XYZ file of C-alpha atoms in Angstrom:
402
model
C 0.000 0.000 0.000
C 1.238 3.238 -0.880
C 0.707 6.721 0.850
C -1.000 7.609 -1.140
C -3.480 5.614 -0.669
C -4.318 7.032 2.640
C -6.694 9.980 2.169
C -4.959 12.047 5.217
C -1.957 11.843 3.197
C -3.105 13.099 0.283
C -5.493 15.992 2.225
C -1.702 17.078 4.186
C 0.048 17.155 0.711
C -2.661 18.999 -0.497
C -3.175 21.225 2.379
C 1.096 22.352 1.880
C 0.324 22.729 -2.191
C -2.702 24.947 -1.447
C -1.260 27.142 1.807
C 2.435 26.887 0.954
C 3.484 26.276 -2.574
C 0.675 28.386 -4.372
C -0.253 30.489 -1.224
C -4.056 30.131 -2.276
C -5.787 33.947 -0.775
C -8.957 34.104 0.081
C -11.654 34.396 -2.533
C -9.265 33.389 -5.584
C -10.219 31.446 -8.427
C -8.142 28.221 -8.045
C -7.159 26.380 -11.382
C -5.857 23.028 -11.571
C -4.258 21.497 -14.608
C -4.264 18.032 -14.406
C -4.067 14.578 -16.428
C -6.802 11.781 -17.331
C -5.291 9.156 -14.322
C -4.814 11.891 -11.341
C -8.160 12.518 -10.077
C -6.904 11.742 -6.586
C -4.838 13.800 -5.532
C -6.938 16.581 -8.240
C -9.581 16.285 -5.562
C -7.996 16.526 -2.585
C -6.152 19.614 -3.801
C -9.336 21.009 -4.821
C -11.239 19.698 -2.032
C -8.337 22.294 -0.033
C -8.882 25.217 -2.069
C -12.444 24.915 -1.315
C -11.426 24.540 2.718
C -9.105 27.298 2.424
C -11.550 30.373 0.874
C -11.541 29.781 -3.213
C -14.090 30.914 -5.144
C -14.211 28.741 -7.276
C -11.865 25.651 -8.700
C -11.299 25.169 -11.566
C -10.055 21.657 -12.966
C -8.536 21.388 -16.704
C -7.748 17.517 -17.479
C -5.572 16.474 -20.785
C -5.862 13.702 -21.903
C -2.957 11.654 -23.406
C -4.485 9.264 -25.382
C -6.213 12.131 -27.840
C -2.846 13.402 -28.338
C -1.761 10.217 -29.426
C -4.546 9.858 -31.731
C -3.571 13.848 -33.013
C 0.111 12.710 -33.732
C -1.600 9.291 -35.271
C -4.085 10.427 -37.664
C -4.614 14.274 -37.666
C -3.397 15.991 -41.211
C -0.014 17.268 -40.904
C -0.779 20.561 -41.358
C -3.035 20.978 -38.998
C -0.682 19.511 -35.801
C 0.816 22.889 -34.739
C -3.006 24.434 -34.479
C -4.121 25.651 -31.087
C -7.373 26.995 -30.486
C -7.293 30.196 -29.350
C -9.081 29.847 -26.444
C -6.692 27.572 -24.316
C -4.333 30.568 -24.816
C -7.154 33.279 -24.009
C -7.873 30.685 -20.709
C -4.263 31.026 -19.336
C -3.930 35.108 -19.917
C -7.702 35.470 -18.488
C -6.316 33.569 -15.105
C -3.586 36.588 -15.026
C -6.171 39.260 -15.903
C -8.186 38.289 -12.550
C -4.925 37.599 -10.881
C -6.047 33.682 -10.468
C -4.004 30.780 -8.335
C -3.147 27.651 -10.324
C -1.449 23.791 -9.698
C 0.045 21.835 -12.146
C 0.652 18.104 -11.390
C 3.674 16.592 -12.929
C 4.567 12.773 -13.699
C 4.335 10.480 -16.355
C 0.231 9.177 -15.978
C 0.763 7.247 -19.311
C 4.741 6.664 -19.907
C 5.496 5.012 -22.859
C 2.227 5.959 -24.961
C 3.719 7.798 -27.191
C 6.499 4.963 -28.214
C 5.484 3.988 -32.542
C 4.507 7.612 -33.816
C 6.763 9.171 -36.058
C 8.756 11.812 -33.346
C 8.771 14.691 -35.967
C 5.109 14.915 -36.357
C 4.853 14.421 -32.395
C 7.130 17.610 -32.186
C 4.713 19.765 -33.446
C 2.049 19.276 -31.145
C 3.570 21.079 -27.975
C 0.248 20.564 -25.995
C -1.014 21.065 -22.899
C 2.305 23.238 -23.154
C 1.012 26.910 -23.920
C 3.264 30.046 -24.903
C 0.861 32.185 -22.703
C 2.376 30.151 -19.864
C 5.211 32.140 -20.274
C 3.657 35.221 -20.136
C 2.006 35.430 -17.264
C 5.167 33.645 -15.062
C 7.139 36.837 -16.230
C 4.205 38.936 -15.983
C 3.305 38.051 -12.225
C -0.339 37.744 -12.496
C -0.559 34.801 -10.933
C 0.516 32.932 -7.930
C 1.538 29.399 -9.410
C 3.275 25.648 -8.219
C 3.977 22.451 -10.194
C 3.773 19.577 -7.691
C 4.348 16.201 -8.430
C 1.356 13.297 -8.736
C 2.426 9.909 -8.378
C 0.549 7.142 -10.405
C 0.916 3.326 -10.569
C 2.630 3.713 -14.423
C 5.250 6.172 -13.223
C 5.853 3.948 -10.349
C 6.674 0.674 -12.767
C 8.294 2.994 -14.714
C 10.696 4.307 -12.343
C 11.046 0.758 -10.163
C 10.915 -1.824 -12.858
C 13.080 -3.995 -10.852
C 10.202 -4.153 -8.513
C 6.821 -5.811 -7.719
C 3.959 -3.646 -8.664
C 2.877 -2.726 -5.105
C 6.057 -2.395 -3.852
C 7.234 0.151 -6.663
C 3.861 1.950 -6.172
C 4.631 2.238 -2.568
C 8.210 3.093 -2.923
C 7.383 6.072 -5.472
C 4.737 7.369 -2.860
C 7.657 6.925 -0.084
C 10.347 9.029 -2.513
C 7.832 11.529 -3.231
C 6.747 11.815 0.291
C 10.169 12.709 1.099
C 11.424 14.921 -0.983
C 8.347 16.607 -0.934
C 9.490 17.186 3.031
C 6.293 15.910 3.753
C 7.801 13.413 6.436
C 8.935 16.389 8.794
C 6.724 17.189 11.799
C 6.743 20.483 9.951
C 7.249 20.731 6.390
C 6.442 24.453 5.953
C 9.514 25.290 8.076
C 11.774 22.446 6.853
C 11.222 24.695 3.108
C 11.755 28.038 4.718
C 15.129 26.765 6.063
C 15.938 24.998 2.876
C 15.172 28.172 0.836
C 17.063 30.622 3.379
C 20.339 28.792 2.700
C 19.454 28.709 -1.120
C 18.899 32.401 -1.384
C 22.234 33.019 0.815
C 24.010 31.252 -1.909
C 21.897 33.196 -4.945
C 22.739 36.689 -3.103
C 26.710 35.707 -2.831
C 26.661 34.179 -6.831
C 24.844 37.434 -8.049
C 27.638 39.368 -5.953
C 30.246 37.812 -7.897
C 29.170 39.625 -11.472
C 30.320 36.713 -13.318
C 31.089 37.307 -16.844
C 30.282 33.212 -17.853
C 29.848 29.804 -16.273
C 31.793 26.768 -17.203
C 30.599 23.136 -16.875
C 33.227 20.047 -17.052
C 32.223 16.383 -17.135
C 32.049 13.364 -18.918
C 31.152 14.158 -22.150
C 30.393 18.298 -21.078
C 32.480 21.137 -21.759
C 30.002 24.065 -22.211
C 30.431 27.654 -21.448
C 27.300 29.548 -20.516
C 27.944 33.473 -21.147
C 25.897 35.763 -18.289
C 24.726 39.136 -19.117
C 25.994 41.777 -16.653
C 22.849 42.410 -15.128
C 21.762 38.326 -14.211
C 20.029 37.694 -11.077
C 20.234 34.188 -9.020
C 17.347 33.681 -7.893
C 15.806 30.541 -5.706
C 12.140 29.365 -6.069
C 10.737 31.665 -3.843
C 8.643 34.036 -6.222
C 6.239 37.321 -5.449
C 2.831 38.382 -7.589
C 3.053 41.845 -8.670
C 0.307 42.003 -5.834
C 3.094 41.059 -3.457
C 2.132 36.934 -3.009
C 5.165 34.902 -1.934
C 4.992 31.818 -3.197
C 6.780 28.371 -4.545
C 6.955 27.621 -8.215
C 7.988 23.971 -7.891
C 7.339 21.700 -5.021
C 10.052 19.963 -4.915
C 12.921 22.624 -5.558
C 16.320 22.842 -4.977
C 17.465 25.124 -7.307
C 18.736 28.530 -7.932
C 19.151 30.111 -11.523
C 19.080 33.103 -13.638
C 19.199 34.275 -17.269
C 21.993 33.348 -19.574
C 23.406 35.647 -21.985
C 21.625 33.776 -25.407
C 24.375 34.945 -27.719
C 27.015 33.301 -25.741
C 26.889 29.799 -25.220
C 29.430 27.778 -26.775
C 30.679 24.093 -26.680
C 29.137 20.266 -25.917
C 26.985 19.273 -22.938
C 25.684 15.621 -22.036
C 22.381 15.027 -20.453
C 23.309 13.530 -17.242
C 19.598 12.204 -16.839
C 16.958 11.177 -19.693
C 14.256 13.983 -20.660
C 11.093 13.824 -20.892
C 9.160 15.434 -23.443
C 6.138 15.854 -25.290
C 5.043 12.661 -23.860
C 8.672 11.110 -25.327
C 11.633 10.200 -23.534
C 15.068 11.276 -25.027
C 17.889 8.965 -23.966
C 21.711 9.843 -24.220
C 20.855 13.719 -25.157
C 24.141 15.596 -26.179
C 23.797 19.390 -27.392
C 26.805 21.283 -29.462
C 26.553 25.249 -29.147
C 28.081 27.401 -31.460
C 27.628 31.295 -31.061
C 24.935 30.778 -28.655
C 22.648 28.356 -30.782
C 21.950 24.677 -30.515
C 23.627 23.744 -33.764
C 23.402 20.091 -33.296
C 20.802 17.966 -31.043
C 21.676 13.822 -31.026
C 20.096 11.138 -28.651
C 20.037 7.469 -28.622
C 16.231 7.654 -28.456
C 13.699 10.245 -29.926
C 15.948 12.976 -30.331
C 13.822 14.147 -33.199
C 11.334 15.407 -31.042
C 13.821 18.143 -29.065
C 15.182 18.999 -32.563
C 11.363 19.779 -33.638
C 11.007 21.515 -30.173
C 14.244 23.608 -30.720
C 12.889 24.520 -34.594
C 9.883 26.190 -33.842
C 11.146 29.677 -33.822
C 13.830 32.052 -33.509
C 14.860 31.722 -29.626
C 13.830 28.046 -29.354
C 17.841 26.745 -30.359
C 19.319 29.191 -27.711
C 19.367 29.385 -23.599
C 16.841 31.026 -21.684
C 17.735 29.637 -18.243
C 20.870 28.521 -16.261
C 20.855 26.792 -12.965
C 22.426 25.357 -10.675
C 21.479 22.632 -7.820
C 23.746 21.086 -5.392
C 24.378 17.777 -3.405
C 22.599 18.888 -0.596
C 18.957 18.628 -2.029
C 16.803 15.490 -1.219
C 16.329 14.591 -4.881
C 19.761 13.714 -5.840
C 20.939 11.792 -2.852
C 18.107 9.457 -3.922
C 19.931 7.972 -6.847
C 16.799 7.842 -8.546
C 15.695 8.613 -12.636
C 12.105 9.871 -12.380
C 11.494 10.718 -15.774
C 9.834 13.882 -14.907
C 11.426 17.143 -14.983
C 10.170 18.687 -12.089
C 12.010 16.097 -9.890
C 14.594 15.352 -12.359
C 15.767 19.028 -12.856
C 15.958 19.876 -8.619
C 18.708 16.776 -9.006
C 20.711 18.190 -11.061
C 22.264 21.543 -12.321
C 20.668 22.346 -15.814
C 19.388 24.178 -18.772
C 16.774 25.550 -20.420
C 15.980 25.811 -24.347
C 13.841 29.057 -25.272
C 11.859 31.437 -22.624
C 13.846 33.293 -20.122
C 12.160 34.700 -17.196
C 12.309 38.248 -17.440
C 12.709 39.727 -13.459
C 16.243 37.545 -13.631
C 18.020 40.038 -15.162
C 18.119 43.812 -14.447
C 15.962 46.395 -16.448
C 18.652 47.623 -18.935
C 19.560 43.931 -20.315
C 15.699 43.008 -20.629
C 15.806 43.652 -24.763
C 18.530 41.036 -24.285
C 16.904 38.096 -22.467
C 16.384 35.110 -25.139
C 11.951 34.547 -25.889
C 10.360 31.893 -27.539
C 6.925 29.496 -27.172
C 9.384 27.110 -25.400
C 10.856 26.418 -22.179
C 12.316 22.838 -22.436
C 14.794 22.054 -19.084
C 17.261 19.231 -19.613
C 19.758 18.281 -16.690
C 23.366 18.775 -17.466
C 25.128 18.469 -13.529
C 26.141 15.869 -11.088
C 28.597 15.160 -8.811
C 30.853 14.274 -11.401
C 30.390 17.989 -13.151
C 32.597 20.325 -12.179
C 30.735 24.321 -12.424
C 33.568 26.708 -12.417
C 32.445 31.174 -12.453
C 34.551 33.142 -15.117
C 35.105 36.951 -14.034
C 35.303 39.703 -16.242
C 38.889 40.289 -15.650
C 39.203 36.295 -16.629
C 39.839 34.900 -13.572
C 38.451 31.073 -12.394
C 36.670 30.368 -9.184
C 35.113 27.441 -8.029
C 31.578 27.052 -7.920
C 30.568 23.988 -7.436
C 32.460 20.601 -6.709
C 30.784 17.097 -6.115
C 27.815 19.106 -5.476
C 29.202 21.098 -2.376
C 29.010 24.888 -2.914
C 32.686 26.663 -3.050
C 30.518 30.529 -3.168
């Protein structure tokens, strides 16, 4: 039996999504963006909005299996439509300054595996470009929180039983979550306290570049003189704190897009559009993703990066080290939201706008895409370039040297 299993779990994890993560005020419209295969945990979260003061919640489920049959049998011209109003949906939640959940994990891993990748690349739903906008316009107060499933479980645990991965996913999740403290609120406030120390002492240093080294990695990441670390503790432009990803053990902060240079290794598969690409490795040249291989489906990043101008260059550098729960796990996921907060990584197309200062805005890369792929591990070495071209150590095996 898994934890989640146990209705008082899932009302406590949905109690810290609602009053933590999001910070749901009273009398805002809650939305919910689910998947066909999460109702569970949808319910108790809404079930909390409702306890804590929401108007109204509102639950948006995707379903998987109509994708599939999109990529399958749709005409090809038609697989990059959208209708307009799923955009109109997302901006409208901004206009009357909304809350809203996302729940993360593979429901259905492995659907996707038969369709040609290319055609699968141009359908970037439930992804929507007006995501992006509101997140840098700070309309809303917003989390991603992982939903376990039986399917992710097997997928993650294959080695074991059924029951026992399902209750061993629940466990991780659990954990890393912080859910297993007496008091997880204040278990995140100390874990984000030492991860803004370490943001405020990085954006102290100016650096003029970063420089990963590993296995397979030699990539330097230019920084534009104004970049920002920042942790995942975010503010409305109505002044409501609250966390973006539930796990997160990150900080990062907007690359310079025109200088990024060199060949990076995925350290951890990526999943994407439904697909998982195995064995990634990226070549920069001049800032733009000049070559994309894989082992498996690396046709659907190169489809991702094609889409327009800023999709082949960086929006998003950060850095997460050995101190997190995530990592010490050992543990693939196969979801980026846990995946990511294990490792130091990067991000293909949108960069968010307040981490960078006002006169390097018109500099910040944009595109319809914000694709993360993990790039760090204890065996990466991060080094900080200063404008006068000195070295200094940033991170080693995942201990912090700033």
């Amino acid at each position: 039996m898994s934890h989640f299993d146990d209705p008082a779990v899932l009302d406590r994890f949905a109690d810290l999504v609602v009053t933590f993560a999001v910070n749901l005020q009273p009398d805002q419209i809650l939305a919910i963006g689910s998947e066909i295969g999460k109702e569970d945990l949808t319910r108790a979260i809404a079930a909390s909005g409702y306890r804590h003061g929401a108007r109204f919640v509102d639950v948006s489920y995707f379903d998987l299996h109509v994708k599939r049959a999109r990529a399958e049998f749709a005409r090809e011209e038609t697989l990059g439509f959208v209708p307009s109003w799923y955009g109109e949906r997302v901006l409208e939640l901004g206009r009357q300054r909304c809350a809203r959940v996302g729940l993360t994990g593979p429901a259905h891993p492995g659907l996707m595996e038969g369709l040609d990748q290319k055609r699968l690349s141009r359908d970037q739903l439930p992804a929507l470009k007006e995501g992006g906008q509101v997140v840098n316009e700070r309309t809303t107060n917003w989390t991603a929180v992982p939903c376990p499933t039986r399917a992710w479980a097997a997928l993650v645990h294959p080695d074991l039983d059924p029951e026992d991965a399902w209750a061993r996913l629940g466990e991780q999740i659990l954990h890393v979550c912080r859910l297993d403290e007496v008091d997880p609120v204040a278990a995140w406030k100390e874990r984000q306290t030492t991860l803004a120390g370490v943001a405020g002492r990085l954006t102290a240093r100016r650096l003029d570049a970063l420089r990963f080294r590993g296995e397979g990695t030699d990539l330097t990441v230019g920084l534009l003189p104004t970049s920002t670390w920042i942790n995942a503790s975010f503010s409305t432009i109505d002044g409501i704190v609250h966390m973006p990803n539930l796990p997160s053990e990150e900080i990062f902060t907007a690359p310079d897009p025109a200088r990024v240079d060199g060949v990076v290794r995925s350290t951890k598969p990526l999943v994407v559009g439904g697909s998982i690409v195995r064995g990634l490795e990226v070549e920069f040249r001049g800032g733009r993703a000049v070559r994309i291989d894989a082992a498996e489906n690396a046709d659907v990043l190169r489809g991702y990066a094609a889409r327009d101008e800023g999709a082949a260059r960086l929006g998003e550098v950060a850095l997460v080290d050995g101190d997190g729960r995530i990592g010490a796990l050992d543990t693939v996921f196969f979801d980026t939201l846990l995946d990511e907060n294990a490792a130091s990584h990067i991000a293909l197309g949108e960069a968010y706008s307040f981490s960078a200062g006002d006169e390097d805005q018109h500099r910040l890369n944009h595109s319809i895409i914000h694709i993360d792929f993990m790039i760090g591990g204890p065996g990466v070495d991060v080094d900080g370039l200063t404008p006068a071209g000195e070295t200094i150590a940033v991170l080693r095996d995942g201990a912090w040297q700033v």
